[in-house]
Amino acid sequence: MKKMDRRNLTIIALVVSAIAVGAVEVHLNSIGEFLTERTQTVWGFAFIMLSIMWANEDAKNQRYSKPFSFGLLMYIFWPVAFPYYLLTTRRIKGLIYILGFLAIWSGPWLAGLISYVYIYE
């Protein structure tokens, strides 16, 4: 059996954590409570770190010549650097990747919003 690629593991971690945060948000909204700002901050930080880990592993597979401080630059300039990396390594297909990562990031918020509108109200 082939060993699982680290890129796949980070995507699985992203999706599982997004589902977990979304489930907690749906539950809290169904009882009239809200996710704390601290939890939302932790989710945002975890998402950024996991996406940087994915980009770091992906750069090896794409034969992308990354600078010495690739991870640090990606962390500091994440809103610009991450989409830039996806577009330079995949061209137009990078837009689909960007939309996919945005869907993973905003999924818990959207699930919470839908549960608030339809369950709580």
PDB file of C-alpha atoms in Angstrom:
ATOM      1  CA  MET A   1       0.000   0.000   0.000  1.00  0.00           C
ATOM      2  CA  LYS A   2       1.272   3.434  -0.894  1.00  0.00           C
ATOM      3  CA  LYS A   3       2.139   5.856   1.890  1.00  0.00           C
ATOM      4  CA  MET A   4      -0.216   8.836   2.093  1.00  0.00           C
ATOM      5  CA  ASP A   5       1.166  12.137   0.872  1.00  0.00           C
ATOM      6  CA  ARG A   6       1.584  14.883   3.499  1.00  0.00           C
ATOM      7  CA  ARG A   7      -0.378  17.280   1.300  1.00  0.00           C
ATOM      8  CA  ASN A   8      -3.366  14.964   1.551  1.00  0.00           C
ATOM      9  CA  LEU A   9      -2.985  14.705   5.319  1.00  0.00           C
ATOM     10  CA  THR A  10      -3.046  18.485   5.719  1.00  0.00           C
ATOM     11  CA  ILE A  11      -6.109  18.779   3.478  1.00  0.00           C
ATOM     12  CA  ILE A  12      -7.819  16.065   5.528  1.00  0.00           C
ATOM     13  CA  ALA A  13      -6.882  17.934   8.726  1.00  0.00           C
ATOM     14  CA  LEU A  14      -8.284  21.154   7.260  1.00  0.00           C
ATOM     15  CA  VAL A  15     -11.572  19.572   6.233  1.00  0.00           C
ATOM     16  CA  VAL A  16     -12.025  17.641   9.487  1.00  0.00           C
ATOM     17  CA  SER A  17     -11.291  20.714  11.612  1.00  0.00           C
ATOM     18  CA  ALA A  18     -13.652  22.825   9.465  1.00  0.00           C
ATOM     19  CA  ILE A  19     -16.407  20.251   9.927  1.00  0.00           C
ATOM     20  CA  ALA A  20     -15.742  20.158  13.683  1.00  0.00           C
ATOM     21  CA  VAL A  21     -15.828  23.931  14.052  1.00  0.00           C
ATOM     22  CA  GLY A  22     -18.933  24.077  11.860  1.00  0.00           C
ATOM     23  CA  ALA A  23     -20.684  21.423  13.953  1.00  0.00           C
ATOM     24  CA  VAL A  24     -19.886  23.278  17.166  1.00  0.00           C
ATOM     25  CA  GLU A  25     -21.102  26.534  15.659  1.00  0.00           C
ATOM     26  CA  VAL A  26     -24.343  24.936  14.455  1.00  0.00           C
ATOM     27  CA  HIS A  27     -24.935  23.406  17.880  1.00  0.00           C
ATOM     28  CA  LEU A  28     -24.246  26.652  19.712  1.00  0.00           C
ATOM     29  CA  ASN A  29     -26.434  28.662  17.367  1.00  0.00           C
ATOM     30  CA  SER A  30     -29.269  26.164  17.779  1.00  0.00           C
ATOM     31  CA  ILE A  31     -29.339  26.847  21.525  1.00  0.00           C
ATOM     32  CA  GLY A  32     -28.929  30.595  21.163  1.00  0.00           C
ATOM     33  CA  GLU A  33     -25.227  30.810  21.972  1.00  0.00           C
ATOM     34  CA  PHE A  34     -22.360  31.982  19.800  1.00  0.00           C
ATOM     35  CA  LEU A  35     -18.829  30.823  19.107  1.00  0.00           C
ATOM     36  CA  THR A  36     -16.371  32.891  21.121  1.00  0.00           C
ATOM     37  CA  GLU A  37     -13.940  35.217  19.413  1.00  0.00           C
ATOM     38  CA  ARG A  38     -11.063  33.211  20.868  1.00  0.00           C
ATOM     39  CA  THR A  39     -12.328  30.029  19.190  1.00  0.00           C
ATOM     40  CA  GLN A  40     -12.782  31.855  15.890  1.00  0.00           C
ATOM     41  CA  THR A  41      -9.230  33.190  16.183  1.00  0.00           C
ATOM     42  CA  VAL A  42      -7.857  29.713  16.897  1.00  0.00           C
ATOM     43  CA  TRP A  43      -9.716  28.353  13.853  1.00  0.00           C
ATOM     44  CA  GLY A  44      -8.299  31.130  11.650  1.00  0.00           C
ATOM     45  CA  PHE A  45      -4.776  30.534  12.937  1.00  0.00           C
ATOM     46  CA  ALA A  46      -5.071  26.758  12.476  1.00  0.00           C
ATOM     47  CA  PHE A  47      -6.375  27.261   8.940  1.00  0.00           C
ATOM     48  CA  ILE A  48      -3.489  29.540   7.999  1.00  0.00           C
ATOM     49  CA  MET A  49      -0.875  27.232   9.536  1.00  0.00           C
ATOM     50  CA  LEU A  50      -2.286  24.118   7.859  1.00  0.00           C
ATOM     51  CA  SER A  51      -2.525  25.874   4.499  1.00  0.00           C
ATOM     52  CA  ILE A  52       1.106  26.983   4.833  1.00  0.00           C
ATOM     53  CA  MET A  53       2.106  23.422   5.696  1.00  0.00           C
ATOM     54  CA  TRP A  54       0.237  22.236   2.600  1.00  0.00           C
ATOM     55  CA  ALA A  55       1.959  24.849   0.411  1.00  0.00           C
ATOM     56  CA  ASN A  56       5.363  23.888   1.812  1.00  0.00           C
ATOM     57  CA  GLU A  57       4.820  20.210   0.959  1.00  0.00           C
ATOM     58  CA  ASP A  58       3.237  21.065  -2.361  1.00  0.00           C
ATOM     59  CA  ALA A  59       6.219  23.202  -3.370  1.00  0.00           C
ATOM     60  CA  LYS A  60       8.400  20.089  -3.142  1.00  0.00           C
ATOM     61  CA  ASN A  61       6.090  18.153  -5.460  1.00  0.00           C
ATOM     62  CA  GLN A  62       5.701  21.053  -7.899  1.00  0.00           C
ATOM     63  CA  ARG A  63       9.475  21.551  -8.085  1.00  0.00           C
ATOM     64  CA  TYR A  64       8.903  25.157  -7.081  1.00  0.00           C
ATOM     65  CA  SER A  65      12.144  26.892  -6.150  1.00  0.00           C
ATOM     66  CA  LYS A  66      11.109  28.399  -2.856  1.00  0.00           C
ATOM     67  CA  PRO A  67      13.185  30.961  -1.004  1.00  0.00           C
ATOM     68  CA  PHE A  68      14.964  30.076   2.230  1.00  0.00           C
ATOM     69  CA  SER A  69      12.302  31.665   4.426  1.00  0.00           C
ATOM     70  CA  PHE A  70       9.312  30.427   2.402  1.00  0.00           C
ATOM     71  CA  GLY A  71       7.256  29.518   5.472  1.00  0.00           C
ATOM     72  CA  LEU A  72       7.891  32.818   7.231  1.00  0.00           C
ATOM     73  CA  LEU A  73       7.109  34.850   4.129  1.00  0.00           C
ATOM     74  CA  MET A  74       3.987  32.807   3.560  1.00  0.00           C
ATOM     75  CA  TYR A  75       2.905  33.434   7.170  1.00  0.00           C
ATOM     76  CA  ILE A  76       3.560  37.189   7.164  1.00  0.00           C
ATOM     77  CA  PHE A  77       2.105  37.876   3.738  1.00  0.00           C
ATOM     78  CA  TRP A  78      -0.426  35.034   3.678  1.00  0.00           C
ATOM     79  CA  PRO A  79      -3.369  36.901   2.048  1.00  0.00           C
ATOM     80  CA  VAL A  80      -1.161  37.759  -0.929  1.00  0.00           C
ATOM     81  CA  ALA A  81       1.513  35.046  -0.878  1.00  0.00           C
ATOM     82  CA  PHE A  82      -0.776  32.021  -0.730  1.00  0.00           C
ATOM     83  CA  PRO A  83      -2.917  32.959  -3.756  1.00  0.00           C
ATOM     84  CA  TYR A  84       0.250  34.049  -5.585  1.00  0.00           C
ATOM     85  CA  TYR A  85       1.822  30.657  -4.955  1.00  0.00           C
ATOM     86  CA  LEU A  86      -1.288  28.849  -6.183  1.00  0.00           C
ATOM     87  CA  LEU A  87      -1.506  30.980  -9.325  1.00  0.00           C
ATOM     88  CA  THR A  88       2.181  30.686 -10.187  1.00  0.00           C
ATOM     89  CA  THR A  89       2.288  26.911  -9.755  1.00  0.00           C
ATOM     90  CA  ARG A  90      -1.056  26.084 -11.360  1.00  0.00           C
ATOM     91  CA  ARG A  91      -1.992  29.055 -13.558  1.00  0.00           C
ATOM     92  CA  ILE A  92      -5.763  29.187 -14.129  1.00  0.00           C
ATOM     93  CA  LYS A  93      -6.316  25.969 -12.170  1.00  0.00           C
ATOM     94  CA  GLY A  94      -4.976  27.895  -9.161  1.00  0.00           C
ATOM     95  CA  LEU A  95      -8.222  29.873  -9.052  1.00  0.00           C
ATOM     96  CA  ILE A  96     -10.105  26.656  -8.375  1.00  0.00           C
ATOM     97  CA  TYR A  97      -7.673  25.870  -5.558  1.00  0.00           C
ATOM     98  CA  ILE A  98      -8.157  29.365  -4.121  1.00  0.00           C
ATOM     99  CA  LEU A  99     -11.928  28.916  -4.187  1.00  0.00           C
ATOM    100  CA  GLY A 100     -11.568  25.509  -2.542  1.00  0.00           C
ATOM    101  CA  PHE A 101      -9.452  26.861   0.305  1.00  0.00           C
ATOM    102  CA  LEU A 102     -11.878  29.775   0.749  1.00  0.00           C
ATOM    103  CA  ALA A 103     -14.758  27.298   0.934  1.00  0.00           C
ATOM    104  CA  ILE A 104     -12.963  25.314   3.649  1.00  0.00           C
ATOM    105  CA  TRP A 105     -12.190  28.503   5.574  1.00  0.00           C
ATOM    106  CA  SER A 106     -15.675  30.016   5.359  1.00  0.00           C
ATOM    107  CA  GLY A 107     -17.604  26.739   5.698  1.00  0.00           C
ATOM    108  CA  PRO A 108     -17.987  26.828   9.488  1.00  0.00           C
ATOM    109  CA  TRP A 109     -19.109  30.451   9.422  1.00  0.00           C
ATOM    110  CA  LEU A 110     -21.633  29.730   6.684  1.00  0.00           C
ATOM    111  CA  ALA A 111     -22.969  26.663   8.517  1.00  0.00           C
ATOM    112  CA  GLY A 112     -23.372  28.768  11.651  1.00  0.00           C
ATOM    113  CA  LEU A 113     -25.146  31.513   9.743  1.00  0.00           C
ATOM    114  CA  ILE A 114     -27.562  29.061   8.146  1.00  0.00           C
ATOM    115  CA  SER A 115     -28.283  27.400  11.485  1.00  0.00           C
ATOM    116  CA  TYR A 116     -28.854  30.775  13.112  1.00  0.00           C
ATOM    117  CA  VAL A 117     -31.305  31.851  10.437  1.00  0.00           C
ATOM    118  CA  TYR A 118     -33.267  28.611  10.183  1.00  0.00           C
ATOM    119  CA  ILE A 119     -33.027  27.046  13.633  1.00  0.00           C
ATOM    120  CA  TYR A 120     -32.719  29.888  16.141  1.00  0.00           C
ATOM    121  CA  GLU A 121     -35.079  32.390  14.564  1.00  0.00           C
TER     122      GLU A 121
END
